[in-house]
PDB file of C-alpha atoms in Angstrom:
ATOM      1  CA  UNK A   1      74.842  85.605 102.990  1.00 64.00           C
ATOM      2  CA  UNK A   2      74.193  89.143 103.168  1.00 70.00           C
ATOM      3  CA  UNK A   3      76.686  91.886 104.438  1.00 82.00           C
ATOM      4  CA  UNK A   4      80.325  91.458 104.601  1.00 96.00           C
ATOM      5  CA  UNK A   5      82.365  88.071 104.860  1.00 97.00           C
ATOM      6  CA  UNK A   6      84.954  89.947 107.167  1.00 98.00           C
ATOM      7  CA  UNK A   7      83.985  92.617 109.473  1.00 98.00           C
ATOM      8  CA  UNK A   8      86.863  94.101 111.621  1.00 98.00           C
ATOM      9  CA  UNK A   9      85.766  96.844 114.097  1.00 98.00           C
ATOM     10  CA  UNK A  10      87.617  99.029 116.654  1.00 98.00           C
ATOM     11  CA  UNK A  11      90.745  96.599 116.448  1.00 98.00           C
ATOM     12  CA  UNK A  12      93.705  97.733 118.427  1.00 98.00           C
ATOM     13  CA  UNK A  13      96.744  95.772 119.385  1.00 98.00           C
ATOM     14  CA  UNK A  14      99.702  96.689 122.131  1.00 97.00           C
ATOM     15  CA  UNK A  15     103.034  94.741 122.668  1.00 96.00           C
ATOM     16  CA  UNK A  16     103.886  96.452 125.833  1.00 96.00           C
ATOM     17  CA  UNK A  17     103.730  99.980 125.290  1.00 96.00           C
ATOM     18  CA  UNK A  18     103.989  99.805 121.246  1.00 96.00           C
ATOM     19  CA  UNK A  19     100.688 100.079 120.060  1.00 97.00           C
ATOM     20  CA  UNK A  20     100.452  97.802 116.574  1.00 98.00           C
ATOM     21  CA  UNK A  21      97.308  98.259 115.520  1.00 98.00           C
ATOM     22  CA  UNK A  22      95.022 101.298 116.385  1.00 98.00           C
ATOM     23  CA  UNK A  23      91.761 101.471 115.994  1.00 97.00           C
ATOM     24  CA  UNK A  24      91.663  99.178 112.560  1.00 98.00           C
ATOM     25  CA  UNK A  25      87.994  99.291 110.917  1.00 98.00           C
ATOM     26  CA  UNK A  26      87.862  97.442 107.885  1.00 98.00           C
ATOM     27  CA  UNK A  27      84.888  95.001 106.025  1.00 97.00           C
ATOM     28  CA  UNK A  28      86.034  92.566 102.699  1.00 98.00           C
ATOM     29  CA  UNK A  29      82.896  91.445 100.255  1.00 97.00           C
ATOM     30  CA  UNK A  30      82.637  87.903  99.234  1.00 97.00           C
ATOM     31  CA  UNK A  31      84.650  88.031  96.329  1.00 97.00           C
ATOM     32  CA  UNK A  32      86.815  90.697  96.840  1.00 97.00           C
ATOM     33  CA  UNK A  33      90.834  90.824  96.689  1.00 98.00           C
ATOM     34  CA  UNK A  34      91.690  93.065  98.825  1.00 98.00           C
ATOM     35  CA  UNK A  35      95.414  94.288  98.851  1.00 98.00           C
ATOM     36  CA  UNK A  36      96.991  95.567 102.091  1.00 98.00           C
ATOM     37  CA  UNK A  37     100.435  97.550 101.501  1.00 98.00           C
ATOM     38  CA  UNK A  38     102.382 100.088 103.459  1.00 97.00           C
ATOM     39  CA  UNK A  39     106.206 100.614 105.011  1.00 95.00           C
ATOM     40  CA  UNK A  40     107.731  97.505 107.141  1.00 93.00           C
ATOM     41  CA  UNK A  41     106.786  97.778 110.680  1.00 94.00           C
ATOM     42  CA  UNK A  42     102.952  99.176 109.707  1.00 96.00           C
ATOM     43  CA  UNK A  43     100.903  96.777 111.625  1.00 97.00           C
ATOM     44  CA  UNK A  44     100.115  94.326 108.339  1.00 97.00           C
ATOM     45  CA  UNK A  45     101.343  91.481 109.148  1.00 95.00           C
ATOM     46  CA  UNK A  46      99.651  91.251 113.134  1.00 97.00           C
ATOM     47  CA  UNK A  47      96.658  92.459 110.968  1.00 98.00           C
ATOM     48  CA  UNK A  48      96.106  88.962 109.502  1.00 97.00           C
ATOM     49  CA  UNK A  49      97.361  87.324 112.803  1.00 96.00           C
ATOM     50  CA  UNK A  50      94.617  89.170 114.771  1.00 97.00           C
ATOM     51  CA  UNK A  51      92.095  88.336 111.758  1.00 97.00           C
ATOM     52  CA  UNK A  52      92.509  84.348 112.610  1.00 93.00           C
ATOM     53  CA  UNK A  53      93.165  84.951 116.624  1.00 94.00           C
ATOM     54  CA  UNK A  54      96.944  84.364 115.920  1.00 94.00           C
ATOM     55  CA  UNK A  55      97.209  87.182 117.775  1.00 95.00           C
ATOM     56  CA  UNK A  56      94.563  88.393 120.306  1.00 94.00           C
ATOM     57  CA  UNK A  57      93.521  92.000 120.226  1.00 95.00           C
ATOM     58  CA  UNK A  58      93.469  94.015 123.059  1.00 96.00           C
ATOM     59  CA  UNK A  59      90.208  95.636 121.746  1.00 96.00           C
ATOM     60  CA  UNK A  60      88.113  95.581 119.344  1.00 96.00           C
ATOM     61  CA  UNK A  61      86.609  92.365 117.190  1.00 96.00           C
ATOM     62  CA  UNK A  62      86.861  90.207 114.333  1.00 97.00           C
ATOM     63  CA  UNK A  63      83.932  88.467 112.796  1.00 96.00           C
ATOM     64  CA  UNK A  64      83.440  85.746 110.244  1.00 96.00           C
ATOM     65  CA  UNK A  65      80.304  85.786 108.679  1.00 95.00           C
ATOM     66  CA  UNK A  66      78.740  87.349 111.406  1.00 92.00           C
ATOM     67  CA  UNK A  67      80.744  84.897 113.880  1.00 93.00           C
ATOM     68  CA  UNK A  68      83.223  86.937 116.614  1.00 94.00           C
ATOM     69  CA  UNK A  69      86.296  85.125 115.670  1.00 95.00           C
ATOM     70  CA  UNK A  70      87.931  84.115 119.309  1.00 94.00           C
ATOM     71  CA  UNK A  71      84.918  84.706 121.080  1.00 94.00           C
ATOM     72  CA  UNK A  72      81.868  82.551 121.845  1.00 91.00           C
ATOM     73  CA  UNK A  73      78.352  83.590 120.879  1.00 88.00           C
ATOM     74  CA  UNK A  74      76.592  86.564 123.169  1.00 81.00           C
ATOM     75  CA  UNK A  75      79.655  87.661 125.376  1.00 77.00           C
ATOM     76  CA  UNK A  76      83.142  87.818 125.893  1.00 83.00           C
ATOM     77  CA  UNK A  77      83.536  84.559 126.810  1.00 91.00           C
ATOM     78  CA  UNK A  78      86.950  83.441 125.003  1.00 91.00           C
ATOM     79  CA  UNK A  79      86.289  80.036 122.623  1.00 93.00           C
ATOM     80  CA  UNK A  80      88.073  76.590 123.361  1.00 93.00           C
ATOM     81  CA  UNK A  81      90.848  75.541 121.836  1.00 92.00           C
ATOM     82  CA  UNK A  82      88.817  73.192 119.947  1.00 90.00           C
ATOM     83  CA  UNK A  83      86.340  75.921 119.107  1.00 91.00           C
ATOM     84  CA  UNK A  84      88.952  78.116 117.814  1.00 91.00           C
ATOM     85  CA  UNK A  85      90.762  75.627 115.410  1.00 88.00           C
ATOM     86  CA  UNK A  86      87.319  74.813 113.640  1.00 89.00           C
ATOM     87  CA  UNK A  87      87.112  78.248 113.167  1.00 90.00           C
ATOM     88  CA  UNK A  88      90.027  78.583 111.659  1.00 90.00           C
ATOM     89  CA  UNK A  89      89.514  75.926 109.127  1.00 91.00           C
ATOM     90  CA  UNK A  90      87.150  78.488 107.257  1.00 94.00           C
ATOM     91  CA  UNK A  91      90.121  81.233 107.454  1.00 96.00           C
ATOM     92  CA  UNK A  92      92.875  79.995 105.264  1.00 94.00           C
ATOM     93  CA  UNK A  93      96.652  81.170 105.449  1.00 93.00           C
ATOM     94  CA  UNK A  94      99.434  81.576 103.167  1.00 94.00           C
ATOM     95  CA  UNK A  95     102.751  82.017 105.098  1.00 89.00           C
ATOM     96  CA  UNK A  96     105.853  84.173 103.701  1.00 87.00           C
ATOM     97  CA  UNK A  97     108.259  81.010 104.810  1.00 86.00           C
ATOM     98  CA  UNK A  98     105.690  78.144 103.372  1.00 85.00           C
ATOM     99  CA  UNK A  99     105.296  76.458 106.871  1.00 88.00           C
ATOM    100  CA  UNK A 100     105.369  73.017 105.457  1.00 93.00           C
ATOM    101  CA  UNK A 101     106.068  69.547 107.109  1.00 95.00           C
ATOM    102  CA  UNK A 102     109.424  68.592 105.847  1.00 95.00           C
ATOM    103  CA  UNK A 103     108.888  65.176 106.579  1.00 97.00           C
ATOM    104  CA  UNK A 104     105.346  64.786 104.409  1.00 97.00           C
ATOM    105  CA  UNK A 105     104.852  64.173 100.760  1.00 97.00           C
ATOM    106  CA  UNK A 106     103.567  67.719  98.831  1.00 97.00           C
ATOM    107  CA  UNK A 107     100.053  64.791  99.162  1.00 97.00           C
ATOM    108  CA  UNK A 108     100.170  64.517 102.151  1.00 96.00           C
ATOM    109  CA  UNK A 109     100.846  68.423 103.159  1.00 96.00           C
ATOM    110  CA  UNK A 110      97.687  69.210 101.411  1.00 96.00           C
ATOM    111  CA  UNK A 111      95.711  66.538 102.615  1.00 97.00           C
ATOM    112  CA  UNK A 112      96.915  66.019 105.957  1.00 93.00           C
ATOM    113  CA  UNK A 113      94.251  69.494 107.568  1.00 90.00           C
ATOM    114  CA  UNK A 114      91.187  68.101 105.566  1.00 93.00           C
ATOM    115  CA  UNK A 115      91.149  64.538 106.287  1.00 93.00           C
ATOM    116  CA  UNK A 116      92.758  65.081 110.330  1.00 88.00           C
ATOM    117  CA  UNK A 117      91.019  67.848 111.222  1.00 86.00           C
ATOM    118  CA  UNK A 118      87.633  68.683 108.870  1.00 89.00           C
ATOM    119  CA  UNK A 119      87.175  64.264 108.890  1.00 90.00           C
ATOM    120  CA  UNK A 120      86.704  64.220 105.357  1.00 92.00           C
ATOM    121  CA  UNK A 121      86.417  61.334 103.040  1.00 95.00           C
ATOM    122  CA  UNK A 122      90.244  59.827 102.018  1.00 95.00           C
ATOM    123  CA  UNK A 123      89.339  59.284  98.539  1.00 96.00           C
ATOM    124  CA  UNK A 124      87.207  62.524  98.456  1.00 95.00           C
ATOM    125  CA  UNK A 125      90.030  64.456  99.808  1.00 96.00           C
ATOM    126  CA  UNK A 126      93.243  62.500  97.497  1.00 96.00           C
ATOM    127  CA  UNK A 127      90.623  63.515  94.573  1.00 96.00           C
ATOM    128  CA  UNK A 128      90.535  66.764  95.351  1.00 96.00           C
ATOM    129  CA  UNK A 129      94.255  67.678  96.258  1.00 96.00           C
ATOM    130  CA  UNK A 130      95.231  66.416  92.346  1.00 96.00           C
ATOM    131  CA  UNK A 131      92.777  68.660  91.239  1.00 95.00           C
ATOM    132  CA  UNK A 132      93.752  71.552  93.177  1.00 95.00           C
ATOM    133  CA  UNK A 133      97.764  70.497  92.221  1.00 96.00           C
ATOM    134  CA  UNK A 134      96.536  70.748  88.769  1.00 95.00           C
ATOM    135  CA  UNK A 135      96.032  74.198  89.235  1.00 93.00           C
ATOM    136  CA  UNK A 136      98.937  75.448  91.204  1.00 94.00           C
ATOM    137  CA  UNK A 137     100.755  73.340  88.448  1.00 93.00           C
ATOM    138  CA  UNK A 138     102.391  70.743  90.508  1.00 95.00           C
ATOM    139  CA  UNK A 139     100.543  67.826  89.909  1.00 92.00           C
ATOM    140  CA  UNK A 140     103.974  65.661  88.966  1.00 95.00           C
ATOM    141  CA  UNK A 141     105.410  66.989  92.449  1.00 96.00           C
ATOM    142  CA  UNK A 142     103.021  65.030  94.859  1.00 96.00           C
ATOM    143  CA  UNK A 143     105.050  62.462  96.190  1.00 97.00           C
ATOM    144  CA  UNK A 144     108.237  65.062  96.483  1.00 97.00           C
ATOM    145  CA  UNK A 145     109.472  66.552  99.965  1.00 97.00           C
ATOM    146  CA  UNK A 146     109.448  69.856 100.206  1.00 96.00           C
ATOM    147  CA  UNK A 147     113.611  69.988 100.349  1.00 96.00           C
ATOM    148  CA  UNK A 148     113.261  68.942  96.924  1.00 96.00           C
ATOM    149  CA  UNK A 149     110.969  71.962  95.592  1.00 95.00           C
ATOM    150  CA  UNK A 150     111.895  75.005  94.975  1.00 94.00           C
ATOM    151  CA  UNK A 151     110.995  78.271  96.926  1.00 94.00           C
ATOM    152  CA  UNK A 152     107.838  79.129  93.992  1.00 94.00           C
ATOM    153  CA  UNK A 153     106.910  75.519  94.047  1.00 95.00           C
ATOM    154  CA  UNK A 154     107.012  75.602  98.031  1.00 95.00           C
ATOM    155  CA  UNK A 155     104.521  78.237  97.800  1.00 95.00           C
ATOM    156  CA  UNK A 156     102.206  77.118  95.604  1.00 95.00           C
ATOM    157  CA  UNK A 157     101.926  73.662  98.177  1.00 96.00           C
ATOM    158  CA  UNK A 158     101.117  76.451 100.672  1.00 95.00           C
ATOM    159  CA  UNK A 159      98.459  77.819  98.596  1.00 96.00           C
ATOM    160  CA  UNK A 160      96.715  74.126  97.112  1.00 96.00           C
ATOM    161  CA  UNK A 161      96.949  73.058 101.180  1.00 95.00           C
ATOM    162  CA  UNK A 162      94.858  76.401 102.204  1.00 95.00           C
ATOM    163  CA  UNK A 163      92.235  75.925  99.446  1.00 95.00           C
ATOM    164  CA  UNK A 164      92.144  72.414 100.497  1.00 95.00           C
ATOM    165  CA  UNK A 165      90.347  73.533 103.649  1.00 93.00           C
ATOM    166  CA  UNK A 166      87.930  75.349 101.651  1.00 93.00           C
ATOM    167  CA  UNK A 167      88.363  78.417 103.534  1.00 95.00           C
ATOM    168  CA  UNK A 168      85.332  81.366 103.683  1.00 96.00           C
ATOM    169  CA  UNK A 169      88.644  83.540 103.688  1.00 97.00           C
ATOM    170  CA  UNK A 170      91.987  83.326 102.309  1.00 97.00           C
ATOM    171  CA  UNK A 171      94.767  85.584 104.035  1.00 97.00           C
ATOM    172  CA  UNK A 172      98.444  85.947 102.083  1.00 97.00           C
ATOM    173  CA  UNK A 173     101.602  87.251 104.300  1.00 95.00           C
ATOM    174  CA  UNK A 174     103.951  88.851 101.742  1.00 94.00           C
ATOM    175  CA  UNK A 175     103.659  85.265  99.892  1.00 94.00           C
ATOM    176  CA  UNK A 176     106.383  86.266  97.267  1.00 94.00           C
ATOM    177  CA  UNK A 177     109.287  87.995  99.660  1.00 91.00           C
ATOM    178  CA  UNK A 178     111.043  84.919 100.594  1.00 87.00           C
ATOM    179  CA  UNK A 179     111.345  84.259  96.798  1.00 91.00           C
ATOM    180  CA  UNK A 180     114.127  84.695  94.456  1.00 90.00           C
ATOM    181  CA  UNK A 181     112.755  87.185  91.299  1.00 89.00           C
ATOM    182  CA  UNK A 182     112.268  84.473  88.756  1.00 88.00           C
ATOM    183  CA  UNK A 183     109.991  82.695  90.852  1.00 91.00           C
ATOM    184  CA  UNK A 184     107.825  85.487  91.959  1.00 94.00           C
ATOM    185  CA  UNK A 185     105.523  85.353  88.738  1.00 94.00           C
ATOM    186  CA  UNK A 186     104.975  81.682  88.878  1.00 93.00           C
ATOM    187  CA  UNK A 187     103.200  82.215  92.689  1.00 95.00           C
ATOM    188  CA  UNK A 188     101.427  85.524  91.706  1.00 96.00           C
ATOM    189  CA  UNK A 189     100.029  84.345  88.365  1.00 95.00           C
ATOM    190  CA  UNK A 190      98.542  81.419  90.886  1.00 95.00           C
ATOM    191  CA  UNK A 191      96.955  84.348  92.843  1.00 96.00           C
ATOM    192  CA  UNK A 192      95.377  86.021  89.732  1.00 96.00           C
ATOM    193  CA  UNK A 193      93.868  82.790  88.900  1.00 96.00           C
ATOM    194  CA  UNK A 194      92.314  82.762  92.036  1.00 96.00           C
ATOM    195  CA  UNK A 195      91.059  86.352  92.053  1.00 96.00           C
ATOM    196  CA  UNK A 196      89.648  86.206  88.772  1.00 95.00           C
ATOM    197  CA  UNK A 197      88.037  82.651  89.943  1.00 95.00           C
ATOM    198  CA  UNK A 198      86.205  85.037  92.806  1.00 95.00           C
ATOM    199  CA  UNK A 199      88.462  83.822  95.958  1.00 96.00           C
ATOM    200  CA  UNK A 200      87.906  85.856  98.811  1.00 98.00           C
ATOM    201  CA  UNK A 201      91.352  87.427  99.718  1.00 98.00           C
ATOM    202  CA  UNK A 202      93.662  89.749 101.544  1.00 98.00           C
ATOM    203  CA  UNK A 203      96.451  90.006 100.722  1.00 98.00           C
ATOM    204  CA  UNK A 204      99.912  92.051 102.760  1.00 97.00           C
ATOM    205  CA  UNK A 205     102.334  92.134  99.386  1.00 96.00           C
ATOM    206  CA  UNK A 206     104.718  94.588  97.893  1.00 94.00           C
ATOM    207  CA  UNK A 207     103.996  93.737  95.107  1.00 95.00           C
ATOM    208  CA  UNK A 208     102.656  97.119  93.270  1.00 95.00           C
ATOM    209  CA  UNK A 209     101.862  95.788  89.681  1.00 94.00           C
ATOM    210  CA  UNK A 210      99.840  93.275  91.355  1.00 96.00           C
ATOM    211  CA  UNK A 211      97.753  95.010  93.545  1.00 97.00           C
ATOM    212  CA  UNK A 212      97.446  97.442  90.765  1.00 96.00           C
ATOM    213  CA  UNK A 213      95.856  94.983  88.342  1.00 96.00           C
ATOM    214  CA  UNK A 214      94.558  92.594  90.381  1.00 97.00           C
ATOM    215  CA  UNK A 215      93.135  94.367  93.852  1.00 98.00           C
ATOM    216  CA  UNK A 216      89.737  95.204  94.105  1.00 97.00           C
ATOM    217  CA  UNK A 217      90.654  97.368  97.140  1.00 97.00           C
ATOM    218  CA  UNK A 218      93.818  99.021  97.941  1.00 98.00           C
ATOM    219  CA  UNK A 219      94.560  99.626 101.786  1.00 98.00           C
ATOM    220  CA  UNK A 220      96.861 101.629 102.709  1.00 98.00           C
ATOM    221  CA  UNK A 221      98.524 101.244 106.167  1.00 98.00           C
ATOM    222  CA  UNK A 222     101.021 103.562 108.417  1.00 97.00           C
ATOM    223  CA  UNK A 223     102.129 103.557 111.968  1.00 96.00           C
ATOM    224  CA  UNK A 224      99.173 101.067 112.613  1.00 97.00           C
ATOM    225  CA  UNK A 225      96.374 102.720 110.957  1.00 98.00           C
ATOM    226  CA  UNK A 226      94.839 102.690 108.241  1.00 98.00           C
ATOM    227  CA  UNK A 227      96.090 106.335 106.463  1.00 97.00           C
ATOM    228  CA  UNK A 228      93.677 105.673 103.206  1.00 97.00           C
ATOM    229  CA  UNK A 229      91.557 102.614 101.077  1.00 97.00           C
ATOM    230  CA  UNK A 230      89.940 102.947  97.999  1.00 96.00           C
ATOM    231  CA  UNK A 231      89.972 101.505  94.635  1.00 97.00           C
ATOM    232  CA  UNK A 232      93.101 100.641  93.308  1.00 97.00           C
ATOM    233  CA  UNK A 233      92.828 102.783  89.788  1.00 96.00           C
ATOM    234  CA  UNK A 234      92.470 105.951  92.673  1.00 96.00           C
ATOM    235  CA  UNK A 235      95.029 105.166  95.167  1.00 97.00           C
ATOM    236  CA  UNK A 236      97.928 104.856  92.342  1.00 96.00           C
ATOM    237  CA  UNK A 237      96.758 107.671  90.053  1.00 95.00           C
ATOM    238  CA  UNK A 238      95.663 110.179  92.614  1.00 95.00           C
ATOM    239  CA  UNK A 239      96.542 108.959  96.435  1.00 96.00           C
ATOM    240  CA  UNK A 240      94.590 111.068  99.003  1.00 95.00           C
ATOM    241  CA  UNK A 241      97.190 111.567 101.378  1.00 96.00           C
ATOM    242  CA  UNK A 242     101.166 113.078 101.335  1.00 96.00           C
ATOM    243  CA  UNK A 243     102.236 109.485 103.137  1.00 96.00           C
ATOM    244  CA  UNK A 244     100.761 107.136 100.345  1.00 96.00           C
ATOM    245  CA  UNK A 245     102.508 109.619  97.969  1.00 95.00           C
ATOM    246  CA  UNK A 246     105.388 109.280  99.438  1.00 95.00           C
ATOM    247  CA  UNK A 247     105.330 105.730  99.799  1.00 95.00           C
ATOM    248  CA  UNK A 248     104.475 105.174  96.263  1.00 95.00           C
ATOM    249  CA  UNK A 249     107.850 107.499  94.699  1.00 94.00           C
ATOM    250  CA  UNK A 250     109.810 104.803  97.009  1.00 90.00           C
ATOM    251  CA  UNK A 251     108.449 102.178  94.634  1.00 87.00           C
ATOM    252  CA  UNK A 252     109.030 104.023  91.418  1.00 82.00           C
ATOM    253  CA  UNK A 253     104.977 104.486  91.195  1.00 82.00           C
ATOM    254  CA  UNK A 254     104.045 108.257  90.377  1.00 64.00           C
ATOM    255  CA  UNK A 255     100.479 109.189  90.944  1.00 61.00           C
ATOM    256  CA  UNK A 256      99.892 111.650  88.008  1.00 54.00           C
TER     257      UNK A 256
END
């Protein structure tokens, strides 16, 4: 396709009289990884929610590929429930508490969206979740419950059972906060894999090194807006704004 995969224009998003997200415009290449950071309480989070209609926005719109995410074709005419969950099959999401079934196999957590919901193939599908539990790493964990995993191996379920989907779009919420320190690298070196394998993502982390080494684009988000986005060797080195400078000496990072 040409033009971007995500398109985000005008987006603004109230609870009561808080406004969330103000007037968010922001486009992601096929390809990209795209790293969102900025203080708790900056809008990131409800920015992925309103990306896959989690969340509907009070203005503005989402699209997918040139599809209004929420929204049916030529109007504001708001999309089924139906219509809305096949959408979101091409928009994939990585949770910061894992969101698994406790009562289903690691298998059957990755399988259970592509066979119940896309209609795919069982032995299509079972081939394709070893392969994809190859590369998270876990392919001697598919028969265990999730109570038996821990919190890095959790997440990496949460990341095969996305790709499963074989999303247009892959979102991450702060995958690696609910994680004790030694397991953080084992879910982020997943992530890099992906990146350098061309996964579309964005990504809400706090995770500086990361985004520094592995973002294509660095946005940079305050008070709902979007203060500043450029490439990442820019916005650490020389940050264009006193709030993204300030942000960054929280975090140890100096901009020279």
């Amino acid at each position: 396709m040409t033009g971007p995969i995500l398109q985000i224009t005008g987006l603004t998003k109230r609870f009561g009289d808080h406004t969330v997200l103000d007037d968010i415009n922001l486009s992601v290449q096929i390809g990209e990884t795209v790293c969102i950071l900025g203080p708790s309480g900056s809008g990131k989070s409800t920015l992925l929610r309103c990306i896959n209609f989690l969340e509907r926005p009070d203005r503005g719109s989402v699209h997918l590929a040139g599809e209004r995410v929420g929204f049916r074709p030529g109007g504001n005419v708001a999309m089924s429930d139906a219509e809305l969950a096949k959408l979101r099959t091409r928009i994939g999401m990585v949770f910061q508490h894992f969101a698994l079934w406790p009562h289903m196999t690691v298998l059957r957590n990755v399988t259970e969206g592509p066979l119940h919901v896309q209609r795919r193939g069982a032995d299509e599908v079972r081939a394709e979740a070893f392969e994809l539990l190859a590369k998270v790493g876990l392919q001697d964990k598919h028969d265990a419950y999730p109570a038996r995993l821990s919190g890095g191996q959790k997440q990496r379920v949460g990341i095969a059972r996305a790709l499963m989907m074989q999303p247009d779009l892959l979102l991450f919420d702060e995958p690696t906060s609910a994680l004790d320190p030694e397991l953080v690298g084992e879910v982020l070196g997943v992530m890099r894999t992906l990146a350098r394998d061309g996964t579309t993502m964005v990504v809400v982390t706090h995770e500086m090194a990361f985004a520094r080494d592995v973002a294509t684009r660095v946005v940079f988000m305050d008070q709902g807006r979007i203060v500043e986005a450029g490439p990442p060797e820019t916005f650490f080195t020389a940050p264009a704004t006193d709030r993204a400078r300030q942000f960054l000496a929280r975090y140890g990072v100096a901009a020279s």
